[in-house]
mmCIF file of C-alpha atoms in Angstrom:
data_model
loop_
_atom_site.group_PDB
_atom_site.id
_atom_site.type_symbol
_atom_site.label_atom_id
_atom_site.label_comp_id
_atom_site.label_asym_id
_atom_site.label_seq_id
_atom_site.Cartn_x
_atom_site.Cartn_y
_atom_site.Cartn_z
ATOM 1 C CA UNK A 1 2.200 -22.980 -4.875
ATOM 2 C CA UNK A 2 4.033 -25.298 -7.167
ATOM 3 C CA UNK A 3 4.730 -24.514 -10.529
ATOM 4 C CA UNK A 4 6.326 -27.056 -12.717
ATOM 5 C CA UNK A 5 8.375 -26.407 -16.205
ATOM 6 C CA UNK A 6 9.369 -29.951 -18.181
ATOM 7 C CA UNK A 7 11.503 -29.925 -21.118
ATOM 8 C CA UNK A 8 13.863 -31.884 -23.448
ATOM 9 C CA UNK A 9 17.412 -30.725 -23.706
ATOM 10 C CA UNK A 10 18.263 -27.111 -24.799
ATOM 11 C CA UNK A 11 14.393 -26.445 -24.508
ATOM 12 C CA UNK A 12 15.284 -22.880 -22.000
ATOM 13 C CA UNK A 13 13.481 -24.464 -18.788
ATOM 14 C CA UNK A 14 16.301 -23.956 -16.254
ATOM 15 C CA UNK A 15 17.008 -20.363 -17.717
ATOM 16 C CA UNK A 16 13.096 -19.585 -17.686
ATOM 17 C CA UNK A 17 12.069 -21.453 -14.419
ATOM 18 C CA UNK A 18 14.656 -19.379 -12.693
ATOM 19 C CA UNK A 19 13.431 -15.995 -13.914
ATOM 20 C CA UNK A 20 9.869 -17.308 -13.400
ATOM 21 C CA UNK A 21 10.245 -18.329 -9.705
ATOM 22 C CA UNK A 22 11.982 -14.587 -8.706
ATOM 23 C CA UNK A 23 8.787 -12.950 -10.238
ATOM 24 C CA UNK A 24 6.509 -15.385 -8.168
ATOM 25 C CA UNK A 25 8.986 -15.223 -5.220
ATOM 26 C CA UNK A 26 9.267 -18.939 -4.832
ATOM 27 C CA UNK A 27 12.162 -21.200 -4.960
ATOM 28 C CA UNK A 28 13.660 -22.105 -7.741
ATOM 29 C CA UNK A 29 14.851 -26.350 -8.064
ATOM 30 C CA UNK A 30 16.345 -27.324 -11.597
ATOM 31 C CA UNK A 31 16.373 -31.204 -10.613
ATOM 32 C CA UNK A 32 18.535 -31.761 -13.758
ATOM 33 C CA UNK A 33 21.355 -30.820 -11.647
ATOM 34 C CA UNK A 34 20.880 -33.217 -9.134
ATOM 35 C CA UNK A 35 21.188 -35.882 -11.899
ATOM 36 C CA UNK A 36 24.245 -34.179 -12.998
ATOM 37 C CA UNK A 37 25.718 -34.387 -9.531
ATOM 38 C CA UNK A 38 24.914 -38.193 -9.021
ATOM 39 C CA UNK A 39 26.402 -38.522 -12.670
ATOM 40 C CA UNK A 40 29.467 -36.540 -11.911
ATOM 41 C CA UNK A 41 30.399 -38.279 -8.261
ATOM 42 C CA UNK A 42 29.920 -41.803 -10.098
ATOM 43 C CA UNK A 43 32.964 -40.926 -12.754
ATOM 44 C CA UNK A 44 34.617 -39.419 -9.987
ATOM 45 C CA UNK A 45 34.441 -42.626 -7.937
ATOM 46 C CA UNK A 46 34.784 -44.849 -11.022
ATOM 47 C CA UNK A 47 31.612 -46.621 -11.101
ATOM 48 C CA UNK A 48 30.283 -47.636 -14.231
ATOM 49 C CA UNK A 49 27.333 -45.765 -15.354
ATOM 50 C CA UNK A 50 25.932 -48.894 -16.259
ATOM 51 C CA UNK A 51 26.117 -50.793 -13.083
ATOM 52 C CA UNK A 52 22.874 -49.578 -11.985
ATOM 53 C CA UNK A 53 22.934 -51.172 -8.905
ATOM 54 C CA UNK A 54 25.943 -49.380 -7.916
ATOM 55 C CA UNK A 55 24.731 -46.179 -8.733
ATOM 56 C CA UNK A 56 21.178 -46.642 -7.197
ATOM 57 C CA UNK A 57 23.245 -46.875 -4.302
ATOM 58 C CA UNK A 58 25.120 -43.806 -4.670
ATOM 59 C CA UNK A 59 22.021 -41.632 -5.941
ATOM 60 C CA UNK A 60 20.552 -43.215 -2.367
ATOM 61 C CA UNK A 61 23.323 -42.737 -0.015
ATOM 62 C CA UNK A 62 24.255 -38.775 -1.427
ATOM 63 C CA UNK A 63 23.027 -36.106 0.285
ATOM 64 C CA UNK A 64 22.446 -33.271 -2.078
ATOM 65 C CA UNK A 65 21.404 -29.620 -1.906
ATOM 66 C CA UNK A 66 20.864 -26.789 -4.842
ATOM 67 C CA UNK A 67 20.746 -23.324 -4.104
ATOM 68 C CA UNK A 68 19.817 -22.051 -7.789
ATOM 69 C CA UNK A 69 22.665 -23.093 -9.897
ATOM 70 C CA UNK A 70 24.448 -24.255 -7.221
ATOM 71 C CA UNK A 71 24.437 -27.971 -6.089
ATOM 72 C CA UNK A 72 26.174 -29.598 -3.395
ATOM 73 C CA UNK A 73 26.815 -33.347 -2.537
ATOM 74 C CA UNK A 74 27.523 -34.473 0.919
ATOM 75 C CA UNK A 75 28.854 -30.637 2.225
ATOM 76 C CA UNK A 76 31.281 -31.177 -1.222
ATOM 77 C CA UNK A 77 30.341 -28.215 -3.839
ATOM 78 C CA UNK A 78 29.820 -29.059 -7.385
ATOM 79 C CA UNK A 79 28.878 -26.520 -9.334
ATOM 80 C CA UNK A 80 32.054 -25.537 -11.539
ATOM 81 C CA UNK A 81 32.071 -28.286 -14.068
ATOM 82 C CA UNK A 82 28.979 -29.238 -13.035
ATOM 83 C CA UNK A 83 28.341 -28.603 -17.253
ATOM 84 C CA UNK A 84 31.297 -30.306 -18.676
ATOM 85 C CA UNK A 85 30.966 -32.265 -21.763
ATOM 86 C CA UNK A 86 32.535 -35.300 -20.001
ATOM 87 C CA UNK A 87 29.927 -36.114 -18.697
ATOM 88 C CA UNK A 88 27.691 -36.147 -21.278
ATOM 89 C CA UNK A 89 27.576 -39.719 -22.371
ATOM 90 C CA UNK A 90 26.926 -41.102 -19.057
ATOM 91 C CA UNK A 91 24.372 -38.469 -17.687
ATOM 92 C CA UNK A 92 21.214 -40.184 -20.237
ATOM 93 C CA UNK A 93 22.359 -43.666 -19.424
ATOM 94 C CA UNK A 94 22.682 -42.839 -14.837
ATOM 95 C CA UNK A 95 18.961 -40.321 -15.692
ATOM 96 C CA UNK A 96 17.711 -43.721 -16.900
ATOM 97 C CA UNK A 97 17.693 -45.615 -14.173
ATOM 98 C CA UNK A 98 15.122 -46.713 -12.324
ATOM 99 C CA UNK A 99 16.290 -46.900 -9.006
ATOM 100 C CA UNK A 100 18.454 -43.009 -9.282
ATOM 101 C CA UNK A 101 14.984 -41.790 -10.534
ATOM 102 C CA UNK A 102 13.082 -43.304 -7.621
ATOM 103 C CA UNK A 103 15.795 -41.677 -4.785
ATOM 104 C CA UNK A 104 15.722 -38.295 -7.085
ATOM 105 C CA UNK A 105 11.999 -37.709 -7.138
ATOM 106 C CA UNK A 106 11.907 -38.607 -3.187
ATOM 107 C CA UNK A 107 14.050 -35.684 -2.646
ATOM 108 C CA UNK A 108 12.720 -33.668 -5.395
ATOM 109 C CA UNK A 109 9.070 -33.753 -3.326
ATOM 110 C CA UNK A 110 10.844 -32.975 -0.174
ATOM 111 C CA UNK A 111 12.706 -30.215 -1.300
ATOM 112 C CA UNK A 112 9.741 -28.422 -2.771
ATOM 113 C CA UNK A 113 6.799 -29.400 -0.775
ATOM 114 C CA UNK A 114 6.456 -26.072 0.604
ATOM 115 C CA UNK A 115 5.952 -24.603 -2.030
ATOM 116 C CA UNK A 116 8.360 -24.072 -5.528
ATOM 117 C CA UNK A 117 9.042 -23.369 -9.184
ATOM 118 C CA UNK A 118 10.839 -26.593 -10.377
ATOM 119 C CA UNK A 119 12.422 -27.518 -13.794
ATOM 120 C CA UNK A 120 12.716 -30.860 -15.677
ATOM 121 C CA UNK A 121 11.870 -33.302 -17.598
ATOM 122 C CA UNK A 122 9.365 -35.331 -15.637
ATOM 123 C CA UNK A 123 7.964 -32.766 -13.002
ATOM 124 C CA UNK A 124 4.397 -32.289 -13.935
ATOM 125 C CA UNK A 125 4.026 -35.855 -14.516
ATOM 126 C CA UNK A 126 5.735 -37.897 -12.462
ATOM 127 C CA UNK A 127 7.165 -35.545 -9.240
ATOM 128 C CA UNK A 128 4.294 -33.890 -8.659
ATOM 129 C CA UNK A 129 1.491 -34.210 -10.939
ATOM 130 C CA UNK A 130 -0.943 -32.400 -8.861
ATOM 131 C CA UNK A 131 0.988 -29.419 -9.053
ATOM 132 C CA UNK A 132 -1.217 -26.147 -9.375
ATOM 133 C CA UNK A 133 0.168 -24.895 -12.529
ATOM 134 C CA UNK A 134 2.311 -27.128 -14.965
ATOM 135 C CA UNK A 135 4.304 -25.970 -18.086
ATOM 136 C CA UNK A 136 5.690 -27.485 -21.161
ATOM 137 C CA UNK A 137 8.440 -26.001 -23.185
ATOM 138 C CA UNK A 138 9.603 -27.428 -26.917
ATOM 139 C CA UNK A 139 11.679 -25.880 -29.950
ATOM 140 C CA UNK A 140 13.403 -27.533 -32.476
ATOM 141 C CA UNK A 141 16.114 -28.963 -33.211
ATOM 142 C CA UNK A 142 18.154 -26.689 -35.581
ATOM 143 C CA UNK A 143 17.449 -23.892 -32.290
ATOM 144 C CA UNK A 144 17.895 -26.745 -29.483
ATOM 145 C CA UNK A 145 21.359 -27.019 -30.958
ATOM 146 C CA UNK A 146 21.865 -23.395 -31.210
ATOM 147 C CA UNK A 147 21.115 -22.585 -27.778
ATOM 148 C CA UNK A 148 23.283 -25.656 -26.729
ATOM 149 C CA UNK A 149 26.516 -24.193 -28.731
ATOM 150 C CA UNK A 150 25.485 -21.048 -27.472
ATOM 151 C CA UNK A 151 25.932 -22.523 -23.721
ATOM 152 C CA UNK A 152 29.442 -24.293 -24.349
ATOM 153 C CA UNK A 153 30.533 -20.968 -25.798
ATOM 154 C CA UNK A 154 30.012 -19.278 -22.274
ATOM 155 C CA UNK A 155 31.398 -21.909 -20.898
ATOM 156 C CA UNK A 156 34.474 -21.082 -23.158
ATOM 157 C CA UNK A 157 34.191 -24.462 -24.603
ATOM 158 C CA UNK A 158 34.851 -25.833 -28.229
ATOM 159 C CA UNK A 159 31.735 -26.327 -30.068
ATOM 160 C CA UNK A 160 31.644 -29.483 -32.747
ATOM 161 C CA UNK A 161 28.275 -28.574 -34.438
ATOM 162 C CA UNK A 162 27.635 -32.041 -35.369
ATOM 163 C CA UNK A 163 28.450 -33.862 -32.316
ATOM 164 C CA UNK A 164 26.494 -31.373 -30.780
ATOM 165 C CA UNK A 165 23.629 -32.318 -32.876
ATOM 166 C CA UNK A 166 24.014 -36.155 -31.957
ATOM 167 C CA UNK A 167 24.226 -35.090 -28.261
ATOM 168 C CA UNK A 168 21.069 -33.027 -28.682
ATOM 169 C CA UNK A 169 19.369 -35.714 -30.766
ATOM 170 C CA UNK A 170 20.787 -38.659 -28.346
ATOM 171 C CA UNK A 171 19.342 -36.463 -25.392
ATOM 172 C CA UNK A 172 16.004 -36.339 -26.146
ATOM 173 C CA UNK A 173 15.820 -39.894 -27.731
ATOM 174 C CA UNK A 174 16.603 -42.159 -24.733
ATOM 175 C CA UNK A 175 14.667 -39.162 -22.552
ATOM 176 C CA UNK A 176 11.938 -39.852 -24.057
ATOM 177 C CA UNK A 177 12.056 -43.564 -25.029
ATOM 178 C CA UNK A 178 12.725 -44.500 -21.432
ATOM 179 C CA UNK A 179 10.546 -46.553 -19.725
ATOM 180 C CA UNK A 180 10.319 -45.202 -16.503
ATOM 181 C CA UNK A 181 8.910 -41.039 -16.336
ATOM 182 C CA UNK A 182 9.863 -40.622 -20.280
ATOM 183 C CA UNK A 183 10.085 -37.222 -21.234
ATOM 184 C CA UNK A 184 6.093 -35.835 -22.280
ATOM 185 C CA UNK A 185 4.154 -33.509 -21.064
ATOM 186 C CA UNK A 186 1.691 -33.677 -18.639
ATOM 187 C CA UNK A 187 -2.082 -33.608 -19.893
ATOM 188 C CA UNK A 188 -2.862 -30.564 -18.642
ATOM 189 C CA UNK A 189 0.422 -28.716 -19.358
ATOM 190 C CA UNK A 190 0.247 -25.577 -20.919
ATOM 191 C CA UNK A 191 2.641 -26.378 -24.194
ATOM 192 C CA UNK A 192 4.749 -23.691 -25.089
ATOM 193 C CA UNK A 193 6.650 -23.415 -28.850
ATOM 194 C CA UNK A 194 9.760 -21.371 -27.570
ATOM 195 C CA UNK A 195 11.352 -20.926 -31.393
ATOM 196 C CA UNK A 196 10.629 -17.311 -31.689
ATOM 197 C CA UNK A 197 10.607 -16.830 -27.997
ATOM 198 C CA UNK A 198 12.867 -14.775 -25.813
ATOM 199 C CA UNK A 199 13.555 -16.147 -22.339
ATOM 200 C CA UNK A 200 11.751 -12.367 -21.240
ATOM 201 C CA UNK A 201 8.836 -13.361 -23.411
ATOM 202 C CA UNK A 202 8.399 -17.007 -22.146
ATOM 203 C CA UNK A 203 8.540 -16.150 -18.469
ATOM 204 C CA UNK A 204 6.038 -13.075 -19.251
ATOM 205 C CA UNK A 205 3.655 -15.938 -20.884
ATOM 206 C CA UNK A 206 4.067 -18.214 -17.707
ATOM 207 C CA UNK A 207 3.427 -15.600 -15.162
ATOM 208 C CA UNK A 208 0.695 -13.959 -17.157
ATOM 209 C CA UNK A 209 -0.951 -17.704 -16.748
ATOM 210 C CA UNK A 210 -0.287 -18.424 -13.548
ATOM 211 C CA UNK A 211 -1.341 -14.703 -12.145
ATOM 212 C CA UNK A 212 -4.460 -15.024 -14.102
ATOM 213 C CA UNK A 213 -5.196 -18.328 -12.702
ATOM 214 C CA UNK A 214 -4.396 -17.667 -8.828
#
């Protein structure tokens, strides 16, 4: 079975796909952190986000594997940091290119071809749009941003309520004016207003659907 949950930023897909594959006991793939990885080797190598070429390369040659919030490049572990707001410029401009998306969604198929609950932003409609159940989540902005501060809090991280509002905003923008796989959801995606949601709630919907429907 493969379920798919797509989502702009702050939207609660990673938190909610995660819960949502333990009750269905299938893996769970956030491919967002495979961008992040890509994203974070490129700074560490000092390539220049927009050199696509050079990162098409890189996004090609990488070897990556998740294990739920855990990611690994190449045997090299990056999950602490994984998060930071250093990357945050580059991360919309490397998730934009063609080529990265192309080597991303290869491996995205691979790893869940047997079967997975995956989380992004163009799963149901562009990795696997013949998945058997797909779901969309949205809120707005004002609680995109809240859950975002929220987030960098954990992370014990200062929180800039406008800039987080541009990020957020920025985000969701270039997402979804890109022109390859922008960020929609899928025709027949079940579209899910998560505002006065609790994560608890939202999985509970998702499952609910997908048990009645199996």
């Amino acid at each position: 079975m493969i379920v798919t949950i797509d989502g702009g930023v702050a939207s609660g897909k990673s938190a909610v796909g995660k819960r949502v594959a333990e009750k269905l006991g299938l893996p769970f793939i956030d491919s967002g952190l495979m961008y992040r990885a890509i994203t974070r080797l490129a700074m560490q190598r000092g390539i220049d986000p927009r050199d696509a070429a050079a990162v098409t390369r890189l996004a090609e040659s990488t070897q990556l594997r998740i294990d739920g919030e855990r990611v690994w490049a190449d045997g090299q572990e990056l999950t602490e940091g994984i998060y930071d707001a250093d990357y945050a410029d580059a991360l919309p401009i490397i998730s934009a290119i063609p080529g990265v998306r192309k080597a991303l969604v290869e491996e995205q198929r691979r790893m869940g071809e047997s079967g997975v609950v995956m989380a992004g932003r163009d799963i149901g409609t562009v990795v696997f749009p013949g998945a058997d159940h797909k779901f969309f989540l949205v809120a707005s902005l004002e609680e995109k941003v809240r859950r975002r501060a929220v987030q960098y809090e954990r992370r014990g991280e200062r929180v800039d309520g406008e800039a987080m509002r541009k990020e957020v905003e920025l985000r969701d923008r270039v997402d979804s004016e890109r022109p390859v796989a922008p960020l929609r959801p899928a025709e027949d995606a079940l579209i899910i207003d998560t505002d006065h949601l609790d994560v608890d709630q939202v999985v509970d919907r998702i499952v609910g659907h997908v048990q009645a429907r199996t």
